[in-house]
């Protein structure tokens, strides 16, 4: 395939279609406007994350004004990219509109009404959380976790709850109920009357037209993957349930329900009506004294035929500093355990590198909650067989598996967990729910935390910047290339030279992240705030101070890193990670951040990097930024857009043949008209590339011997019209003080470097494209693999196809940008004719190692 066809194919994949030419200074000015608008929106998102750190006070007025500013900035960014691309991103306003609607719904406390009445757990996304409630939201996350088994099922959403309220004429009573709950001096008799009326009416509510048919089809789908007979568990999932507040035992659950639409619907009504139970209302008023609207959904899951069930806490709540876990369990279904109906076995585990069972207290079990065996379902207390009365409910294998899952879920959710589990009759372990575990530790009689910490060795103190507050401990794991992420272990601390949004791949397994280079406003920092991963960026020399595998504790609150596991700090975090006096404004702002900040478009080289792939504000901003970069790249390589007569030849000690076109501040004003010396280059990124090309030994002047066969192959397959126009045959650099678009043609290979570099890290980017060569496709492809290997070692996101290499990196500080561009300059010189030497796969590894070790002379030695 011709180069132009390849580039067109790649451009089409990334929503670029060449259009009319415009003056490059104008285009560059428009590009700067895109960056300005993008930065404003990103700064607002970052500010929201900072406000949620707990160190700031804010009110509803701040939330409302921030949302308006953020939406205005988003619209400005969308307008700016359409001006730059001449409306090739015209679909973005339509993509953004539903996102704006969802954020405004959160602001207006109506975000639980927009969506389907029924949603499969496997299909739940972050935007659905208000619809499905806290318990279902957590279960949906666990369903995609390969280390955890969760029973299949679906959610009857809060949308149906509101439809029932409206359809059955209960909206005035429901609004009155919420109004009474939000009042500080509610009439208790009035509240009680409205509560009882709503409960009774909901219990007998008629379903919306067609809902029972939809429910029946979902039950058929669930039955297709289940062995008969099977039953359902219908459990509550209110908006705040299992999020910051447990609502443990406050709402109703129906177990062993027949898989028939009418039976499931009636069971759901009992769950929905429990929103108006007296005990649930007392709990709500205790945790939400200011009042807070609430609806309810229900999880409908396949019932597990339980051999044993119970609870495990990932931290012992009675001794959080002991670094141990505790579990209780009994035979049969877990409802008897959580309701205290049966005696339970007790187990204590260590949380060390190797989990151990420290203690077992086995109860005498005469009864268990088991299925009745009737065709209409139901559970009843039944006698336990004699051989099981004094036996543990779980054997050692299952106990250790359960403990391992508890540790995993604590790391996954970044806080101690209260986990409900069950084991089926075949010995398979399932997780039924996982919610934050509230821990309180009395400070009475204990020394101050600062005194406890004096005995630990500090690796770093008062260094770096906080990207996300928190405390994490684990073995240090160096990430030097993105390939290292594939072997990242559970619970480790990620240590890297610079930050990368690609770290999202392992954030659910990471105890903390520390980088030598980075900014709290980067994509990675936003992801850390969203996923609550403690993170310090800009910690100089951390790789030299911490050995791989060494246990460290990262305090991303006081900006300190300790050698070893600081139990006192971890205990402190566990006892303060939940705050029951969180204001409604805090919860609302956190919902908004969750809606806007999640980054799904992590890698711009992936197929889904399209407008339709944008699900959040952050996605839209990432797409806009990458599209703006690609626009400059493509315009820079189109000769028709280059200003005639403005090209000036560079005078370099290497035969590079570069013509420079200065669009503002790229060349010193007093430089000669032609034969520009290196000393006169003022463009920051271009000067860094040239510095690398001029590095001793990197650029090889000698011509490599090419076989007749290779030469003929290149002549037959290389496009002759790839670079046409007034500058054909030259290497063109379009430069400004902060920008370079460099198009190389060396013989039969082509190279593009597009970079923007100044003191705002978020704006900085490098785009690299390489194609072709003077040999057969096998040798050219090996050279492409060599280039990709080297670029990945310097944290580029890389895509290869045959002899085509496309790579990107961004969010680097100015010194890091200059260093990386210097490396690119060396790489351009080093690999210029190297396809001739790519005779086998071993050559790729040999030359890659030589380049990374700085042995550029290996090329001349061959």
mmCIF file of C-alpha atoms in Angstrom, residues 286-499:
data_model
loop_
_atom_site.group_PDB
_atom_site.id
_atom_site.type_symbol
_atom_site.label_atom_id
_atom_site.label_comp_id
_atom_site.label_asym_id
_atom_site.label_seq_id
_atom_site.Cartn_x
_atom_site.Cartn_y
_atom_site.Cartn_z
ATOM 1 C CA UNK A 286 -29.179 10.112 61.617
ATOM 2 C CA UNK A 287 -26.747 10.121 58.681
ATOM 3 C CA UNK A 288 -28.527 12.819 56.636
ATOM 4 C CA UNK A 289 -29.740 15.305 59.268
ATOM 5 C CA UNK A 290 -30.016 17.967 56.578
ATOM 6 C CA UNK A 291 -32.244 15.738 54.441
ATOM 7 C CA UNK A 292 -31.336 14.217 51.113
ATOM 8 C CA UNK A 293 -33.673 12.846 48.409
ATOM 9 C CA UNK A 294 -33.412 9.094 48.005
ATOM 10 C CA UNK A 295 -34.846 6.482 45.694
ATOM 11 C CA UNK A 296 -34.328 2.741 45.634
ATOM 12 C CA UNK A 297 -33.361 0.092 43.107
ATOM 13 C CA UNK A 298 -33.144 -3.678 43.523
ATOM 14 C CA UNK A 299 -30.528 -6.267 42.535
ATOM 15 C CA UNK A 300 -32.072 -9.432 41.096
ATOM 16 C CA UNK A 301 -29.435 -12.171 41.127
ATOM 17 C CA UNK A 302 -29.274 -15.901 40.760
ATOM 18 C CA UNK A 303 -29.542 -17.445 44.213
ATOM 19 C CA UNK A 304 -26.466 -19.454 45.171
ATOM 20 C CA UNK A 305 -27.315 -22.826 46.815
ATOM 21 C CA UNK A 306 -25.188 -22.124 49.872
ATOM 22 C CA UNK A 307 -23.170 -24.648 51.814
ATOM 23 C CA UNK A 308 -21.883 -21.848 54.065
ATOM 24 C CA UNK A 309 -22.081 -18.042 54.209
ATOM 25 C CA UNK A 310 -20.777 -15.189 56.258
ATOM 26 C CA UNK A 311 -18.876 -11.903 56.538
ATOM 27 C CA UNK A 312 -15.185 -11.021 56.364
ATOM 28 C CA UNK A 313 -13.670 -7.688 57.396
ATOM 29 C CA UNK A 314 -10.432 -6.805 55.608
ATOM 30 C CA UNK A 315 -9.322 -5.039 58.814
ATOM 31 C CA UNK A 316 -10.187 -6.112 62.346
ATOM 32 C CA UNK A 317 -12.442 -3.201 63.422
ATOM 33 C CA UNK A 318 -11.690 -3.857 67.079
ATOM 34 C CA UNK A 319 -7.921 -3.777 66.549
ATOM 35 C CA UNK A 320 -7.186 -1.874 63.317
ATOM 36 C CA UNK A 321 -3.489 -1.619 64.145
ATOM 37 C CA UNK A 322 -3.036 -5.379 64.406
ATOM 38 C CA UNK A 323 -2.746 -5.927 60.636
ATOM 39 C CA UNK A 324 -5.191 -8.797 60.819
ATOM 40 C CA UNK A 325 -8.544 -9.692 59.293
ATOM 41 C CA UNK A 326 -11.534 -11.394 60.875
ATOM 42 C CA UNK A 327 -14.344 -13.494 59.428
ATOM 43 C CA UNK A 328 -17.467 -15.158 60.722
ATOM 44 C CA UNK A 329 -19.522 -17.840 59.027
ATOM 45 C CA UNK A 330 -22.187 -20.463 59.434
ATOM 46 C CA UNK A 331 -23.757 -23.232 57.415
ATOM 47 C CA UNK A 332 -26.553 -22.294 55.004
ATOM 48 C CA UNK A 333 -27.660 -18.878 53.815
ATOM 49 C CA UNK A 334 -26.026 -15.698 55.134
ATOM 50 C CA UNK A 335 -29.233 -13.963 56.202
ATOM 51 C CA UNK A 336 -29.139 -15.990 59.408
ATOM 52 C CA UNK A 337 -25.589 -14.717 60.052
ATOM 53 C CA UNK A 338 -26.251 -11.006 59.514
ATOM 54 C CA UNK A 339 -29.481 -11.170 61.515
ATOM 55 C CA UNK A 340 -27.786 -13.013 64.401
ATOM 56 C CA UNK A 341 -30.078 -16.044 64.186
ATOM 57 C CA UNK A 342 -27.364 -18.711 64.461
ATOM 58 C CA UNK A 343 -24.024 -19.120 66.250
ATOM 59 C CA UNK A 344 -21.047 -18.517 63.947
ATOM 60 C CA UNK A 345 -17.511 -19.768 63.507
ATOM 61 C CA UNK A 346 -14.829 -17.102 64.043
ATOM 62 C CA UNK A 347 -11.550 -16.850 62.120
ATOM 63 C CA UNK A 348 -8.606 -14.460 62.350
ATOM 64 C CA UNK A 349 -6.037 -14.068 59.566
ATOM 65 C CA UNK A 350 -2.684 -12.326 59.249
ATOM 66 C CA UNK A 351 -2.246 -9.732 56.461
ATOM 67 C CA UNK A 352 1.431 -10.380 55.859
ATOM 68 C CA UNK A 353 3.089 -11.355 52.613
ATOM 69 C CA UNK A 354 1.847 -14.896 53.220
ATOM 70 C CA UNK A 355 -1.676 -15.034 54.662
ATOM 71 C CA UNK A 356 -1.999 -17.307 57.680
ATOM 72 C CA UNK A 357 -4.923 -18.461 59.811
ATOM 73 C CA UNK A 358 -4.074 -17.175 63.272
ATOM 74 C CA UNK A 359 -7.147 -18.232 65.199
ATOM 75 C CA UNK A 360 -10.246 -20.425 64.825
ATOM 76 C CA UNK A 361 -13.200 -20.599 67.190
ATOM 77 C CA UNK A 362 -15.679 -23.201 65.962
ATOM 78 C CA UNK A 363 -19.298 -22.893 67.093
ATOM 79 C CA UNK A 364 -21.701 -25.739 67.735
ATOM 80 C CA UNK A 365 -24.168 -25.499 64.860
ATOM 81 C CA UNK A 366 -27.513 -27.196 65.389
ATOM 82 C CA UNK A 367 -29.496 -25.243 62.767
ATOM 83 C CA UNK A 368 -28.941 -23.633 59.388
ATOM 84 C CA UNK A 369 -31.070 -21.452 57.113
ATOM 85 C CA UNK A 370 -31.746 -23.614 54.036
ATOM 86 C CA UNK A 371 -34.245 -23.886 51.153
ATOM 87 C CA UNK A 372 -37.541 -25.476 52.132
ATOM 88 C CA UNK A 373 -37.582 -27.639 49.026
ATOM 89 C CA UNK A 374 -41.094 -26.435 48.158
ATOM 90 C CA UNK A 375 -41.848 -25.583 44.550
ATOM 91 C CA UNK A 376 -42.828 -22.034 45.558
ATOM 92 C CA UNK A 377 -39.425 -21.295 47.075
ATOM 93 C CA UNK A 378 -38.672 -19.955 50.541
ATOM 94 C CA UNK A 379 -36.119 -20.595 53.311
ATOM 95 C CA UNK A 380 -36.478 -22.106 56.760
ATOM 96 C CA UNK A 381 -34.304 -23.070 59.738
ATOM 97 C CA UNK A 382 -33.416 -26.756 59.486
ATOM 98 C CA UNK A 383 -31.399 -29.233 61.542
ATOM 99 C CA UNK A 384 -27.706 -29.633 60.754
ATOM 100 C CA UNK A 385 -26.482 -33.225 60.139
ATOM 101 C CA UNK A 386 -24.611 -34.717 63.114
ATOM 102 C CA UNK A 387 -21.297 -34.839 61.261
ATOM 103 C CA UNK A 388 -21.279 -31.055 60.657
ATOM 104 C CA UNK A 389 -22.431 -29.766 64.050
ATOM 105 C CA UNK A 390 -18.922 -29.177 65.415
ATOM 106 C CA UNK A 391 -17.018 -28.891 62.122
ATOM 107 C CA UNK A 392 -15.735 -25.607 60.637
ATOM 108 C CA UNK A 393 -18.054 -24.147 58.027
ATOM 109 C CA UNK A 394 -15.046 -23.719 55.664
ATOM 110 C CA UNK A 395 -11.921 -25.803 55.171
ATOM 111 C CA UNK A 396 -8.412 -24.328 55.109
ATOM 112 C CA UNK A 397 -8.295 -23.946 51.310
ATOM 113 C CA UNK A 398 -11.486 -21.898 51.210
ATOM 114 C CA UNK A 399 -10.489 -19.838 54.239
ATOM 115 C CA UNK A 400 -7.209 -18.795 52.606
ATOM 116 C CA UNK A 401 -8.977 -18.078 49.311
ATOM 117 C CA UNK A 402 -11.489 -15.907 51.176
ATOM 118 C CA UNK A 403 -8.706 -14.009 52.979
ATOM 119 C CA UNK A 404 -6.883 -13.417 49.680
ATOM 120 C CA UNK A 405 -10.025 -11.967 48.101
ATOM 121 C CA UNK A 406 -10.532 -9.654 51.096
ATOM 122 C CA UNK A 407 -7.003 -8.264 50.684
ATOM 123 C CA UNK A 408 -7.598 -7.868 46.943
ATOM 124 C CA UNK A 409 -10.880 -5.980 47.433
ATOM 125 C CA UNK A 410 -9.327 -3.647 49.996
ATOM 126 C CA UNK A 411 -6.681 -2.762 47.409
ATOM 127 C CA UNK A 412 -9.272 -2.560 44.640
ATOM 128 C CA UNK A 413 -11.570 -0.149 46.502
ATOM 129 C CA UNK A 414 -8.690 1.644 48.304
ATOM 130 C CA UNK A 415 -10.272 1.313 51.749
ATOM 131 C CA UNK A 416 -11.093 -1.430 54.281
ATOM 132 C CA UNK A 417 -14.025 -3.592 53.210
ATOM 133 C CA UNK A 418 -17.022 -5.297 54.801
ATOM 134 C CA UNK A 419 -17.607 -8.293 52.509
ATOM 135 C CA UNK A 420 -20.520 -10.723 52.386
ATOM 136 C CA UNK A 421 -19.610 -14.128 50.943
ATOM 137 C CA UNK A 422 -21.134 -17.508 50.261
ATOM 138 C CA UNK A 423 -19.777 -20.914 49.184
ATOM 139 C CA UNK A 424 -21.960 -23.171 47.072
ATOM 140 C CA UNK A 425 -22.385 -26.913 47.501
ATOM 141 C CA UNK A 426 -19.540 -27.517 45.009
ATOM 142 C CA UNK A 427 -17.075 -25.483 47.061
ATOM 143 C CA UNK A 428 -17.077 -22.395 44.794
ATOM 144 C CA UNK A 429 -16.709 -19.034 46.573
ATOM 145 C CA UNK A 430 -18.951 -16.078 45.591
ATOM 146 C CA UNK A 431 -18.982 -12.457 46.752
ATOM 147 C CA UNK A 432 -22.476 -11.089 47.369
ATOM 148 C CA UNK A 433 -21.506 -7.544 48.312
ATOM 149 C CA UNK A 434 -18.519 -5.410 49.305
ATOM 150 C CA UNK A 435 -18.908 -2.079 51.042
ATOM 151 C CA UNK A 436 -16.696 0.341 52.985
ATOM 152 C CA UNK A 437 -15.933 -0.774 56.529
ATOM 153 C CA UNK A 438 -16.296 1.936 59.151
ATOM 154 C CA UNK A 439 -13.481 1.851 61.693
ATOM 155 C CA UNK A 440 -13.155 4.051 64.734
ATOM 156 C CA UNK A 441 -10.060 4.094 66.906
ATOM 157 C CA UNK A 442 -10.029 5.768 70.284
ATOM 158 C CA UNK A 443 -7.103 8.103 70.758
ATOM 159 C CA UNK A 444 -7.460 7.849 74.538
ATOM 160 C CA UNK A 445 -4.275 6.614 76.184
ATOM 161 C CA UNK A 446 -2.290 6.369 72.949
ATOM 162 C CA UNK A 447 0.701 8.529 71.991
ATOM 163 C CA UNK A 448 0.328 11.091 69.241
ATOM 164 C CA UNK A 449 0.773 9.845 65.691
ATOM 165 C CA UNK A 450 3.813 12.041 65.111
ATOM 166 C CA UNK A 451 5.572 10.389 68.073
ATOM 167 C CA UNK A 452 4.810 6.931 66.712
ATOM 168 C CA UNK A 453 6.351 7.786 63.347
ATOM 169 C CA UNK A 454 9.721 8.866 64.767
ATOM 170 C CA UNK A 455 10.998 5.294 64.774
ATOM 171 C CA UNK A 456 10.625 4.843 61.015
ATOM 172 C CA UNK A 457 13.311 5.741 58.460
ATOM 173 C CA UNK A 458 12.341 8.463 56.006
ATOM 174 C CA UNK A 459 13.163 7.903 52.350
ATOM 175 C CA UNK A 460 11.877 11.348 51.352
ATOM 176 C CA UNK A 461 10.250 14.187 53.270
ATOM 177 C CA UNK A 462 8.381 17.303 52.148
ATOM 178 C CA UNK A 463 9.027 16.536 48.504
ATOM 179 C CA UNK A 464 6.916 16.361 45.378
ATOM 180 C CA UNK A 465 3.326 17.413 44.897
ATOM 181 C CA UNK A 466 0.161 15.611 45.957
ATOM 182 C CA UNK A 467 -1.922 14.358 43.038
ATOM 183 C CA UNK A 468 -4.286 12.384 45.303
ATOM 184 C CA UNK A 469 -4.267 12.286 49.075
ATOM 185 C CA UNK A 470 -4.082 9.016 50.944
ATOM 186 C CA UNK A 471 -1.693 6.500 52.448
ATOM 187 C CA UNK A 472 -0.522 3.291 50.817
ATOM 188 C CA UNK A 473 2.082 0.645 51.575
ATOM 189 C CA UNK A 474 3.557 -2.250 49.647
ATOM 190 C CA UNK A 475 6.622 -3.496 47.785
ATOM 191 C CA UNK A 476 8.107 -0.967 45.353
ATOM 192 C CA UNK A 477 7.647 -1.910 41.705
ATOM 193 C CA UNK A 478 9.606 -0.020 39.072
ATOM 194 C CA UNK A 479 7.780 0.806 35.850
ATOM 195 C CA UNK A 480 10.458 1.765 33.356
ATOM 196 C CA UNK A 481 8.483 0.891 30.211
ATOM 197 C CA UNK A 482 4.778 0.372 29.628
ATOM 198 C CA UNK A 483 5.491 -3.323 29.095
ATOM 199 C CA UNK A 484 6.347 -3.549 32.827
ATOM 200 C CA UNK A 485 2.686 -2.949 33.656
ATOM 201 C CA UNK A 486 1.869 -6.478 32.487
ATOM 202 C CA UNK A 487 3.675 -7.947 35.508
ATOM 203 C CA UNK A 488 2.541 -5.394 38.114
ATOM 204 C CA UNK A 489 1.731 -7.302 41.338
ATOM 205 C CA UNK A 490 -1.268 -6.882 43.620
ATOM 206 C CA UNK A 491 -0.779 -4.256 46.343
ATOM 207 C CA UNK A 492 2.536 -2.872 45.091
ATOM 208 C CA UNK A 493 3.632 0.781 45.025
ATOM 209 C CA UNK A 494 4.217 1.918 41.451
ATOM 210 C CA UNK A 495 7.481 3.845 41.083
ATOM 211 C CA UNK A 496 8.284 5.488 37.741
ATOM 212 C CA UNK A 497 10.364 8.265 36.286
ATOM 213 C CA UNK A 498 7.294 10.048 34.865
ATOM 214 C CA UNK A 499 3.547 9.777 35.026
#
